[in-house]
Amino acid sequence: MNSSVSGASVPSCRLTARLRRSHPAKAQLVSRACARIAVAQSFGLWARRGRPHSSKNMRSRAETRNDTSVRTLFSLLLCIEQFRIVEMSNPKNDRRRLAYQAHLRHAKGLSEKSMDAALSALTEFEVFTRHRDFRLLHREQIIGFKDHLMTRASRADGQPLSASTIIHTLGHCRAFFAWLVEQRGYRSMNATEVDYFAPPRREVMLARTLPPKPVPTPDEVRRILSTMPGETLHARRDRAIVAFMYLTGIRVNAVASLHLRHLDMVSRTVFQDAGVVRVKFSKSQVTSFFPVGNDIEQMVADWALELCQRGYSPDDPLFPRNGELGANGDSEIARECWSNSAPIRRIFKRAFEDAGISYYTPHAFRKTLTRLGLGMCDTVEELWAWSLNLGHNSLNTTLQHYGVPSDERRRHVLGALGRSMDETMDEGTVAFLSLFRANPALAQAARIFARQERSAE
């Protein structure tokens, strides 16, 4: 067995290098996958050339052994084969991919997450073309790849890919090849072929006309907070997280990385320090509390006070992770921030389920605050301040992406607007306007005339 393991290390090392270049943000997962490959080869489940045997051959080999661990390993290898993370075997393409990764990191300044999305899309195209040299790009490949995306099922839920996913995948591939045709040794490529990565117009329109997502109302948020328990330290932290996100509108990934020193209850502000906090676009900002109620603000204040009484320092996390929680939830919690936003999303989902309300993502709270602001702000200055507090540089971003009213709200506003205009007019004016209702242009002119007559009086 020792000889088999040593023989497995050579292809595994090569595979590790390829996977690390193609999945820079998944180094730990890659290491585990390659370790499983090495062990599988020692059991005869992995071919010497660094690829798995066929599924049928692997199954027959695994079923000849009674060891449960081998059967489990067999299922893991099938998952690796299904997701095609071991089929990247063109050295020329790997070198171009590595150069493009450096371009994205140093010339474009992209994060690891953004680079991984771009390289994953490129990998999908390469797998579809069976790892043909990038230099041999042809329009027929691109057209076939677009058809493939239209029919391919999502690995997450088995449903067809969304229009947004298709557009982003094609966009990443187009950006790569637009960069590639300008590199030495690839300038003889036909640059016009890259234009074929343009997404179908139908998919673009579908992505732009998605039905509005439901947004929780302020009453629903209060109902959730009222049903969340507070008997244990674990429960009080979860309740404080929901209250804090409604109080500040800060994005979920930033909330997961805030420290206690970033919260100032005296000035009622939160400092999102981009050097420490995972802020979008690495943009530092001071966020003030939104006027959502003193009771919600008190939940956050009580949680911060409890942390200080337990001896937490300003450099400790505002919302510590679950590392050292005991069975009753009252033991010391770990003094570490969460590495991602997934735990907070689970907290939200559990809180919504306990309250008997349909689940909304944490980001939906920002839309709730936007709609609340549209009803509370009376001047443009107030609305602009509300938008800046959400972290938007443009008021148009707030109105276009966060403040779109629902169909029911739009009907209510327009109906109330019509009733208010009729109530301000006397019977003679209403009778005068009724003569022009068949012609909207004349009706509008009549309203303007009536308004001027009233102002003159």
Tab-separated table of C-alpha atoms in Angstrom:
chain	number	residue	atom	x	y	z
A	1	MET	CA	0.000	0.000	0.000
A	2	ASN	CA	2.895	2.352	0.680
A	3	SER	CA	4.073	2.059	-2.905
A	4	SER	CA	0.602	2.866	-4.129
A	5	VAL	CA	0.386	5.952	-1.975
A	6	SER	CA	3.774	7.186	-3.129
A	7	GLY	CA	2.740	6.613	-6.717
A	8	ALA	CA	-0.440	8.567	-6.111
A	9	SER	CA	1.431	11.631	-4.917
A	10	VAL	CA	2.761	12.558	-8.372
A	11	PRO	CA	-0.571	12.999	-10.195
A	12	SER	CA	-2.102	14.407	-7.021
A	13	CYS	CA	0.540	17.145	-6.854
A	14	ARG	CA	-0.081	18.045	-10.478
A	15	LEU	CA	-3.804	18.042	-9.882
A	16	THR	CA	-3.371	20.194	-6.779
A	17	ALA	CA	-1.486	22.813	-8.781
A	18	ARG	CA	-4.182	22.913	-11.480
A	19	LEU	CA	-7.015	23.134	-8.984
A	20	ARG	CA	-5.348	25.886	-6.974
A	21	ARG	CA	-4.884	27.982	-10.095
A	22	SER	CA	-8.505	27.526	-11.150
A	23	HIS	CA	-10.098	27.836	-7.681
A	24	PRO	CA	-7.933	30.336	-5.745
A	25	ALA	CA	-10.570	30.921	-3.062
A	26	LYS	CA	-11.053	27.201	-2.339
A	27	ALA	CA	-7.546	26.132	-1.379
A	28	GLN	CA	-8.653	24.163	1.679
A	29	LEU	CA	-11.321	22.275	-0.290
A	30	VAL	CA	-8.790	21.520	-3.011
A	31	SER	CA	-6.327	20.096	-0.481
A	32	ARG	CA	-8.984	17.786	0.929
A	33	ALA	CA	-10.028	16.638	-2.532
A	34	CYS	CA	-6.441	15.807	-3.512
A	35	ALA	CA	-5.883	13.935	-0.241
A	36	ARG	CA	-8.944	11.801	-1.010
A	37	ILE	CA	-7.598	11.160	-4.501
A	38	ALA	CA	-4.304	9.928	-3.072
A	39	VAL	CA	-6.069	7.573	-0.684
A	40	ALA	CA	-8.403	6.387	-3.441
A	41	GLN	CA	-5.476	5.531	-5.672
A	42	SER	CA	-3.973	3.460	-2.888
A	43	PHE	CA	-7.207	1.426	-2.868
A	44	GLY	CA	-7.150	1.050	-6.626
A	45	LEU	CA	-10.081	3.419	-7.158
A	46	TRP	CA	-8.027	6.033	-8.999
A	47	ALA	CA	-6.094	5.539	-12.217
A	48	ARG	CA	-2.332	6.129	-12.289
A	49	ARG	CA	-2.622	8.891	-14.873
A	50	GLY	CA	-4.382	11.130	-12.356
A	51	ARG	CA	-7.988	10.547	-13.427
A	52	PRO	CA	-10.720	8.395	-11.898
A	53	HIS	CA	-11.686	5.096	-13.431
A	54	SER	CA	-15.051	4.988	-15.134
A	55	SER	CA	-18.021	5.057	-12.771
A	56	LYS	CA	-18.853	1.438	-13.549
A	57	ASN	CA	-15.279	0.287	-12.903
A	58	MET	CA	-15.091	2.349	-9.688
A	59	ARG	CA	-18.355	0.852	-8.461
A	60	SER	CA	-17.227	-2.732	-9.065
A	61	ARG	CA	-13.941	-2.080	-7.270
A	62	ALA	CA	-15.637	-0.442	-4.298
A	63	GLU	CA	-18.304	-3.118	-3.946
A	64	THR	CA	-15.676	-5.843	-3.683
A	65	ARG	CA	-14.624	-4.345	-0.352
A	66	ASN	CA	-16.678	-4.347	2.818
A	67	ASP	CA	-14.959	-1.340	4.338
A	68	THR	CA	-17.530	1.437	4.876
A	69	SER	CA	-14.865	4.133	4.527
A	70	VAL	CA	-14.081	2.925	1.010
A	71	ARG	CA	-17.745	3.145	0.026
A	72	THR	CA	-17.943	6.663	1.450
A	73	LEU	CA	-14.808	7.612	-0.437
A	74	PHE	CA	-16.311	6.201	-3.604
A	75	SER	CA	-19.346	8.494	-3.299
A	76	LEU	CA	-17.061	11.477	-2.707
A	77	LEU	CA	-15.085	10.702	-5.829
A	78	LEU	CA	-18.273	10.497	-7.856
A	79	CYS	CA	-19.148	13.997	-6.632
A	80	ILE	CA	-15.710	15.219	-7.712
A	81	GLU	CA	-16.221	13.619	-11.098
A	82	GLN	CA	-19.754	15.043	-11.383
A	83	PHE	CA	-18.625	18.601	-10.690
A	84	ARG	CA	-15.766	18.194	-13.175
A	85	ILE	CA	-13.107	19.782	-11.041
A	86	VAL	CA	-10.513	17.246	-12.198
A	87	GLU	CA	-10.792	17.678	-15.947
A	88	MET	CA	-8.536	20.725	-16.361
A	89	SER	CA	-5.625	19.208	-18.227
A	90	ASN	CA	-4.474	21.673	-20.908
A	91	PRO	CA	-1.123	23.159	-19.747
A	92	LYS	CA	-1.299	26.085	-22.191
A	93	ASN	CA	-4.727	27.048	-20.954
A	94	ASP	CA	-3.576	26.709	-17.355
A	95	ARG	CA	-0.750	29.175	-17.967
A	96	ARG	CA	-3.118	31.685	-19.561
A	97	ARG	CA	-5.533	31.241	-16.683
A	98	LEU	CA	-2.759	31.939	-14.187
A	99	ALA	CA	-1.732	35.089	-16.066
A	100	TYR	CA	-5.337	36.264	-16.192
A	101	GLN	CA	-5.695	35.662	-12.476
A	102	ALA	CA	-2.702	37.950	-11.869
A	103	HIS	CA	-4.288	40.528	-14.183
A	104	LEU	CA	-7.545	40.456	-12.219
A	105	ARG	CA	-5.775	40.738	-8.881
A	106	HIS	CA	-3.197	43.425	-9.654
A	107	ALA	CA	-4.592	45.358	-12.645
A	108	LYS	CA	-8.295	45.183	-11.788
A	109	GLY	CA	-7.954	44.939	-8.004
A	110	LEU	CA	-10.591	42.210	-7.676
A	111	SER	CA	-11.122	40.249	-4.479
A	112	GLU	CA	-10.607	36.508	-4.179
A	113	LYS	CA	-14.354	35.948	-4.356
A	114	SER	CA	-14.695	37.942	-7.584
A	115	MET	CA	-11.699	36.197	-9.147
A	116	ASP	CA	-13.112	32.806	-8.255
A	117	ALA	CA	-16.406	33.664	-9.977
A	118	ALA	CA	-14.592	34.739	-13.147
A	119	LEU	CA	-12.307	31.709	-13.254
A	120	SER	CA	-15.169	29.304	-12.508
A	121	ALA	CA	-17.079	30.634	-15.525
A	122	LEU	CA	-13.978	30.217	-17.669
A	123	THR	CA	-13.529	26.664	-16.391
A	124	GLU	CA	-17.088	25.801	-17.366
A	125	PHE	CA	-16.433	27.007	-20.906
A	126	GLU	CA	-13.166	25.060	-21.077
A	127	VAL	CA	-14.856	21.869	-19.889
A	128	PHE	CA	-17.557	22.342	-22.516
A	129	THR	CA	-14.927	22.633	-25.275
A	130	ARG	CA	-13.094	19.566	-23.920
A	131	HIS	CA	-10.075	21.697	-23.037
A	132	ARG	CA	-9.267	22.826	-26.543
A	133	ASP	CA	-6.526	25.406	-26.780
A	134	PHE	CA	-7.897	28.903	-26.171
A	135	ARG	CA	-6.111	29.978	-29.335
A	136	LEU	CA	-8.549	27.849	-31.384
A	137	LEU	CA	-11.616	29.773	-30.226
A	138	HIS	CA	-14.387	29.679	-32.821
A	139	ARG	CA	-17.886	31.105	-32.969
A	140	GLU	CA	-19.429	27.639	-33.198
A	141	GLN	CA	-17.953	26.818	-29.785
A	142	ILE	CA	-19.444	29.953	-28.287
A	143	ILE	CA	-22.876	29.369	-29.834
A	144	GLY	CA	-22.877	25.792	-28.569
A	145	PHE	CA	-21.808	26.955	-25.124
A	146	LYS	CA	-24.680	29.438	-24.996
A	147	ASP	CA	-27.122	26.677	-25.943
A	148	HIS	CA	-25.549	24.518	-23.243
A	149	LEU	CA	-26.156	27.184	-20.596
A	150	MET	CA	-29.772	27.524	-21.702
A	151	THR	CA	-30.441	23.821	-21.136
A	152	ARG	CA	-28.111	23.012	-18.248
A	153	ALA	CA	-29.697	22.450	-14.855
A	154	SER	CA	-28.400	24.185	-11.783
A	155	ARG	CA	-26.344	21.950	-9.496
A	156	ALA	CA	-27.973	23.570	-6.462
A	157	ASP	CA	-31.660	22.853	-7.087
A	158	GLY	CA	-31.846	21.097	-10.455
A	159	GLN	CA	-33.763	23.993	-12.009
A	160	PRO	CA	-32.671	25.724	-15.246
A	161	LEU	CA	-30.013	28.377	-14.806
A	162	SER	CA	-31.362	31.833	-14.097
A	163	ALA	CA	-31.021	34.610	-16.653
A	164	SER	CA	-28.653	36.437	-14.297
A	165	THR	CA	-26.333	33.410	-14.028
A	166	ILE	CA	-26.205	32.995	-17.801
A	167	ILE	CA	-25.425	36.675	-18.329
A	168	HIS	CA	-22.641	36.703	-15.738
A	169	THR	CA	-21.083	33.483	-17.044
A	170	LEU	CA	-20.976	34.779	-20.607
A	171	GLY	CA	-19.723	38.149	-19.393
A	172	HIS	CA	-16.787	36.589	-17.545
A	173	CYS	CA	-15.838	34.528	-20.607
A	174	ARG	CA	-16.107	37.555	-22.879
A	175	ALA	CA	-13.870	39.611	-20.590
A	176	PHE	CA	-11.235	36.867	-20.542
A	177	PHE	CA	-11.028	36.442	-24.299
A	178	ALA	CA	-11.104	40.210	-24.848
A	179	TRP	CA	-7.992	40.303	-22.662
A	180	LEU	CA	-6.457	37.223	-24.307
A	181	VAL	CA	-6.543	38.545	-27.891
A	182	GLU	CA	-4.290	41.423	-26.797
A	183	GLN	CA	-1.601	39.142	-25.358
A	184	ARG	CA	1.545	38.200	-27.213
A	185	GLY	CA	1.147	34.942	-29.077
A	186	TYR	CA	-2.642	35.339	-29.285
A	187	ARG	CA	-2.961	38.504	-31.354
A	188	SER	CA	-3.586	36.484	-34.502
A	189	MET	CA	-6.929	35.380	-33.052
A	190	ASN	CA	-10.048	36.806	-34.655
A	191	ALA	CA	-11.138	39.444	-32.150
A	192	THR	CA	-14.644	39.609	-33.602
A	193	GLU	CA	-15.334	36.074	-32.372
A	194	VAL	CA	-15.376	37.429	-28.826
A	195	ASP	CA	-18.543	39.398	-29.618
A	196	TYR	CA	-20.441	36.111	-29.881
A	197	PHE	CA	-20.303	35.861	-26.070
A	198	ALA	CA	-23.003	38.545	-25.962
A	199	PRO	CA	-25.974	37.129	-24.019
A	200	PRO	CA	-29.284	36.592	-25.805
A	201	ARG	CA	-31.477	39.675	-25.674
A	202	ARG	CA	-34.314	37.643	-24.183
A	203	GLU	CA	-32.172	36.652	-21.192
A	204	VAL	CA	-31.108	40.256	-20.683
A	205	MET	CA	-34.715	41.393	-20.636
A	206	LEU	CA	-35.673	38.593	-18.236
A	207	ALA	CA	-32.881	39.616	-15.882
A	208	ARG	CA	-34.031	43.242	-15.988
A	209	THR	CA	-37.716	42.509	-15.512
A	210	LEU	CA	-37.614	40.112	-12.590
A	211	PRO	CA	-40.737	40.232	-10.430
A	212	PRO	CA	-40.222	42.347	-7.301
A	213	LYS	CA	-39.130	40.339	-4.300
A	214	PRO	CA	-41.332	40.583	-1.215
A	215	VAL	CA	-40.073	42.866	1.538
A	216	PRO	CA	-40.892	42.522	5.256
A	217	THR	CA	-42.972	45.303	6.737
A	218	PRO	CA	-41.957	47.139	9.929
A	219	ASP	CA	-44.786	45.373	11.749
A	220	GLU	CA	-43.421	41.974	10.681
A	221	VAL	CA	-39.937	42.902	11.895
A	222	ARG	CA	-41.328	43.864	15.291
A	223	ARG	CA	-43.321	40.650	15.420
A	224	ILE	CA	-40.148	38.640	14.785
A	225	LEU	CA	-38.219	40.450	17.516
A	226	SER	CA	-41.074	39.990	19.985
A	227	THR	CA	-41.130	36.218	19.448
A	228	MET	CA	-37.359	35.717	19.722
A	229	PRO	CA	-36.408	34.296	23.146
A	230	GLY	CA	-33.914	35.953	25.468
A	231	GLU	CA	-33.315	33.410	28.218
A	232	THR	CA	-29.825	32.346	27.119
A	233	LEU	CA	-26.732	34.184	25.970
A	234	HIS	CA	-27.037	32.511	22.601
A	235	ALA	CA	-30.653	33.698	22.180
A	236	ARG	CA	-29.892	37.256	23.301
A	237	ARG	CA	-27.097	37.504	20.775
A	238	ASP	CA	-29.369	36.292	17.967
A	239	ARG	CA	-32.062	38.790	18.912
A	240	ALA	CA	-29.506	41.600	19.061
A	241	ILE	CA	-28.298	40.724	15.558
A	242	VAL	CA	-31.785	41.022	14.049
A	243	ALA	CA	-32.442	44.257	15.950
A	244	PHE	CA	-29.043	45.681	14.954
A	245	MET	CA	-29.560	45.014	11.254
A	246	TYR	CA	-32.945	46.717	11.347
A	247	LEU	CA	-31.538	49.619	13.378
A	248	THR	CA	-28.552	50.271	11.100
A	249	GLY	CA	-29.265	48.656	7.715
A	250	ILE	CA	-25.653	47.444	7.556
A	251	ARG	CA	-24.963	44.579	5.145
A	252	VAL	CA	-24.836	41.111	6.627
A	253	ASN	CA	-21.173	40.387	5.831
A	254	ALA	CA	-20.124	43.598	7.556
A	255	VAL	CA	-22.233	42.777	10.616
A	256	ALA	CA	-20.489	39.403	10.913
A	257	SER	CA	-17.079	41.124	11.166
A	258	LEU	CA	-17.833	44.148	13.377
A	259	HIS	CA	-15.933	44.662	16.622
A	260	LEU	CA	-17.259	46.095	19.850
A	261	ARG	CA	-15.257	49.309	19.427
A	262	HIS	CA	-17.078	50.085	16.178
A	263	LEU	CA	-20.357	50.648	18.061
A	264	ASP	CA	-20.880	54.020	19.788
A	265	MET	CA	-24.134	54.093	21.712
A	266	VAL	CA	-23.547	57.689	22.885
A	267	SER	CA	-23.405	59.168	19.393
A	268	ARG	CA	-25.745	56.424	18.099
A	269	THR	CA	-23.393	55.479	15.263
A	270	VAL	CA	-21.454	52.499	13.891
A	271	PHE	CA	-18.058	52.922	12.237
A	272	GLN	CA	-17.575	50.471	9.388
A	273	ASP	CA	-13.782	50.378	9.221
A	274	ALA	CA	-12.830	48.863	5.861
A	275	GLY	CA	-9.455	47.841	7.279
A	276	VAL	CA	-11.158	45.408	9.664
A	277	VAL	CA	-14.783	45.075	8.618
A	278	ARG	CA	-15.790	43.256	5.422
A	279	VAL	CA	-17.432	46.304	3.865
A	280	LYS	CA	-18.652	46.278	0.261
A	281	PHE	CA	-16.134	47.877	-2.099
A	282	SER	CA	-13.826	48.352	0.942
A	283	LYS	CA	-15.529	51.681	1.609
A	284	SER	CA	-15.310	52.927	5.210
A	285	GLN	CA	-18.409	54.671	6.520
A	286	VAL	CA	-20.023	56.024	9.666
A	287	THR	CA	-23.616	54.779	9.890
A	288	SER	CA	-26.185	56.436	12.141
A	289	PHE	CA	-29.119	54.652	13.733
A	290	PHE	CA	-32.345	54.803	11.778
A	291	PRO	CA	-35.445	56.050	13.672
A	292	VAL	CA	-37.101	52.645	14.035
A	293	GLY	CA	-37.919	52.803	17.739
A	294	ASN	CA	-36.247	53.186	21.119
A	295	ASP	CA	-37.148	49.625	22.110
A	296	ILE	CA	-35.151	48.178	19.215
A	297	GLU	CA	-32.224	50.436	20.011
A	298	GLN	CA	-32.384	49.280	23.629
A	299	MET	CA	-31.973	45.623	22.551
A	300	VAL	CA	-28.658	46.501	20.939
A	301	ALA	CA	-27.566	48.617	23.904
A	302	ASP	CA	-28.352	45.815	26.357
A	303	TRP	CA	-26.312	43.351	24.316
A	304	ALA	CA	-23.274	45.666	24.149
A	305	LEU	CA	-23.519	46.294	27.894
A	306	GLU	CA	-23.684	42.558	28.606
A	307	LEU	CA	-20.524	41.949	26.582
A	308	CYS	CA	-18.692	44.663	28.533
A	309	GLN	CA	-19.852	43.189	31.838
A	310	ARG	CA	-18.503	39.802	30.753
A	311	GLY	CA	-15.066	41.321	30.243
A	312	TYR	CA	-15.053	41.714	26.472
A	313	SER	CA	-12.571	44.292	25.208
A	314	PRO	CA	-13.191	46.840	22.414
A	315	ASP	CA	-11.210	44.639	20.012
A	316	ASP	CA	-13.489	41.648	20.570
A	317	PRO	CA	-16.300	40.914	18.101
A	318	LEU	CA	-19.651	42.620	18.556
A	319	PHE	CA	-21.431	39.369	17.676
A	320	PRO	CA	-19.138	36.456	18.667
A	321	ARG	CA	-19.376	33.095	16.995
A	322	ASN	CA	-20.764	29.947	18.613
A	323	GLY	CA	-17.419	28.277	19.311
A	324	GLU	CA	-17.669	27.736	23.055
A	325	LEU	CA	-21.391	27.774	23.727
A	326	GLY	CA	-22.543	25.106	26.132
A	327	ALA	CA	-25.694	23.025	26.050
A	328	ASN	CA	-27.679	25.643	28.010
A	329	GLY	CA	-26.306	28.540	25.952
A	330	ASP	CA	-24.938	30.371	29.010
A	331	SER	CA	-21.270	29.435	28.773
A	332	GLU	CA	-18.626	31.751	27.371
A	333	ILE	CA	-18.831	32.385	23.647
A	334	ALA	CA	-15.771	32.467	21.433
A	335	ARG	CA	-14.064	35.828	21.032
A	336	GLU	CA	-13.851	35.476	17.285
A	337	CYS	CA	-15.808	36.925	14.394
A	338	TRP	CA	-17.614	34.737	11.913
A	339	SER	CA	-15.648	34.082	8.731
A	340	ASN	CA	-18.749	34.531	6.545
A	341	SER	CA	-22.399	35.519	6.727
A	342	ALA	CA	-23.909	32.019	6.595
A	343	PRO	CA	-24.500	31.716	10.396
A	344	ILE	CA	-26.411	35.008	10.467
A	345	ARG	CA	-28.572	33.876	7.569
A	346	ARG	CA	-29.425	30.723	9.515
A	347	ILE	CA	-30.336	32.873	12.522
A	348	PHE	CA	-32.690	34.899	10.337
A	349	LYS	CA	-34.291	31.820	8.846
A	350	ARG	CA	-34.925	30.295	12.259
A	351	ALA	CA	-36.334	33.582	13.605
A	352	PHE	CA	-38.756	33.941	10.694
A	353	GLU	CA	-39.904	30.329	11.034
A	354	ASP	CA	-40.525	30.715	14.767
A	355	ALA	CA	-42.604	33.839	14.102
A	356	GLY	CA	-44.641	32.091	11.400
A	357	ILE	CA	-43.538	34.543	8.705
A	358	SER	CA	-42.180	33.711	5.263
A	359	TYR	CA	-38.393	33.904	5.189
A	360	TYR	CA	-36.707	37.076	3.978
A	361	THR	CA	-32.967	37.449	3.507
A	362	PRO	CA	-31.090	39.827	5.836
A	363	HIS	CA	-30.554	42.146	2.869
A	364	ALA	CA	-34.329	42.634	2.614
A	365	PHE	CA	-34.153	44.753	5.785
A	366	ARG	CA	-32.390	47.430	3.726
A	367	LYS	CA	-35.395	47.576	1.413
A	368	THR	CA	-37.709	47.758	4.417
A	369	LEU	CA	-35.758	50.759	5.684
A	370	THR	CA	-35.868	52.396	2.253
A	371	ARG	CA	-39.643	52.143	2.046
A	372	LEU	CA	-39.892	53.390	5.600
A	373	GLY	CA	-37.768	56.396	4.651
A	374	LEU	CA	-39.903	57.196	1.627
A	375	GLY	CA	-42.874	57.551	3.957
A	376	MET	CA	-41.052	59.523	6.656
A	377	CYS	CA	-38.884	61.941	4.645
A	378	ASP	CA	-40.633	65.168	3.629
A	379	THR	CA	-37.767	66.926	1.843
A	380	VAL	CA	-35.125	65.935	-0.694
A	381	GLU	CA	-32.424	66.651	1.879
A	382	GLU	CA	-33.926	64.194	4.331
A	383	LEU	CA	-34.245	61.503	1.662
A	384	TRP	CA	-30.653	62.122	0.525
A	385	ALA	CA	-29.386	61.752	4.109
A	386	TRP	CA	-31.368	58.503	4.429
A	387	SER	CA	-29.794	57.194	1.197
A	388	LEU	CA	-26.255	58.107	2.274
A	389	ASN	CA	-26.791	56.324	5.582
A	390	LEU	CA	-27.539	53.138	3.624
A	391	GLY	CA	-24.120	53.487	1.988
A	392	HIS	CA	-25.343	54.638	-1.432
A	393	ASN	CA	-23.416	57.272	-3.338
A	394	SER	CA	-26.397	57.959	-5.583
A	395	LEU	CA	-29.994	58.616	-4.615
A	396	ASN	CA	-30.942	56.886	-7.854
A	397	THR	CA	-29.505	53.610	-6.486
A	398	THR	CA	-31.788	53.841	-3.467
A	399	LEU	CA	-34.893	54.627	-5.489
A	400	GLN	CA	-34.283	52.246	-8.397
A	401	HIS	CA	-33.070	49.137	-6.571
A	402	TYR	CA	-34.458	49.472	-3.045
A	403	GLY	CA	-37.449	51.798	-3.097
A	404	VAL	CA	-39.561	50.327	-5.880
A	405	PRO	CA	-43.132	50.248	-4.495
A	406	SER	CA	-45.168	47.079	-4.680
A	407	ASP	CA	-48.162	46.903	-7.027
A	408	GLU	CA	-50.556	47.294	-4.118
A	409	ARG	CA	-48.701	50.316	-2.765
A	410	ARG	CA	-48.573	51.932	-6.205
A	411	ARG	CA	-52.344	51.561	-6.652
A	412	HIS	CA	-52.920	53.033	-3.203
A	413	VAL	CA	-50.694	56.063	-3.866
A	414	LEU	CA	-52.247	56.839	-7.230
A	415	GLY	CA	-55.760	56.401	-5.882
A	416	ALA	CA	-55.100	58.679	-2.922
A	417	LEU	CA	-53.519	61.254	-5.224
A	418	GLY	CA	-56.633	61.399	-7.383
A	419	ARG	CA	-58.930	61.708	-4.364
A	420	SER	CA	-56.853	64.490	-2.842
A	421	MET	CA	-57.030	66.524	-6.050
A	422	ASP	CA	-60.800	66.157	-6.235
A	423	GLU	CA	-61.218	67.181	-2.587
A	424	THR	CA	-59.374	70.483	-3.148
A	425	MET	CA	-61.668	71.535	-6.000
A	426	ASP	CA	-65.088	73.092	-5.737
A	427	GLU	CA	-68.101	71.680	-7.547
A	428	GLY	CA	-67.759	74.100	-10.443
A	429	THR	CA	-64.149	73.128	-11.127
A	430	VAL	CA	-64.972	69.422	-10.953
A	431	ALA	CA	-67.819	69.912	-13.444
A	432	PHE	CA	-65.500	71.916	-15.688
A	433	LEU	CA	-62.842	69.173	-15.670
A	434	SER	CA	-65.409	66.472	-16.367
A	435	LEU	CA	-65.899	67.962	-19.822
A	436	PHE	CA	-62.350	66.997	-20.761
A	437	ARG	CA	-62.015	63.538	-19.222
A	438	ALA	CA	-62.195	61.874	-22.644
A	439	ASN	CA	-59.017	63.672	-23.702
A	440	PRO	CA	-56.110	63.306	-21.216
A	441	ALA	CA	-54.143	66.161	-22.745
A	442	LEU	CA	-57.061	68.587	-22.424
A	443	ALA	CA	-57.772	67.333	-18.909
A	444	GLN	CA	-54.189	68.065	-17.872
A	445	ALA	CA	-54.385	71.556	-19.388
A	446	ALA	CA	-57.639	72.160	-17.537
A	447	ARG	CA	-56.061	71.158	-14.222
A	448	ILE	CA	-53.164	73.534	-14.787
A	449	PHE	CA	-55.604	76.320	-15.606
A	450	ALA	CA	-57.658	75.613	-12.481
A	451	ARG	CA	-54.519	75.538	-10.325
A	452	GLN	CA	-53.406	78.912	-11.675
A	453	GLU	CA	-56.836	80.377	-11.017
A	454	ARG	CA	-56.705	79.273	-7.382
A	455	SER	CA	-53.188	80.654	-6.891
A	456	ALA	CA	-54.244	83.997	-8.360
A	457	GLU	CA	-57.050	84.276	-5.809
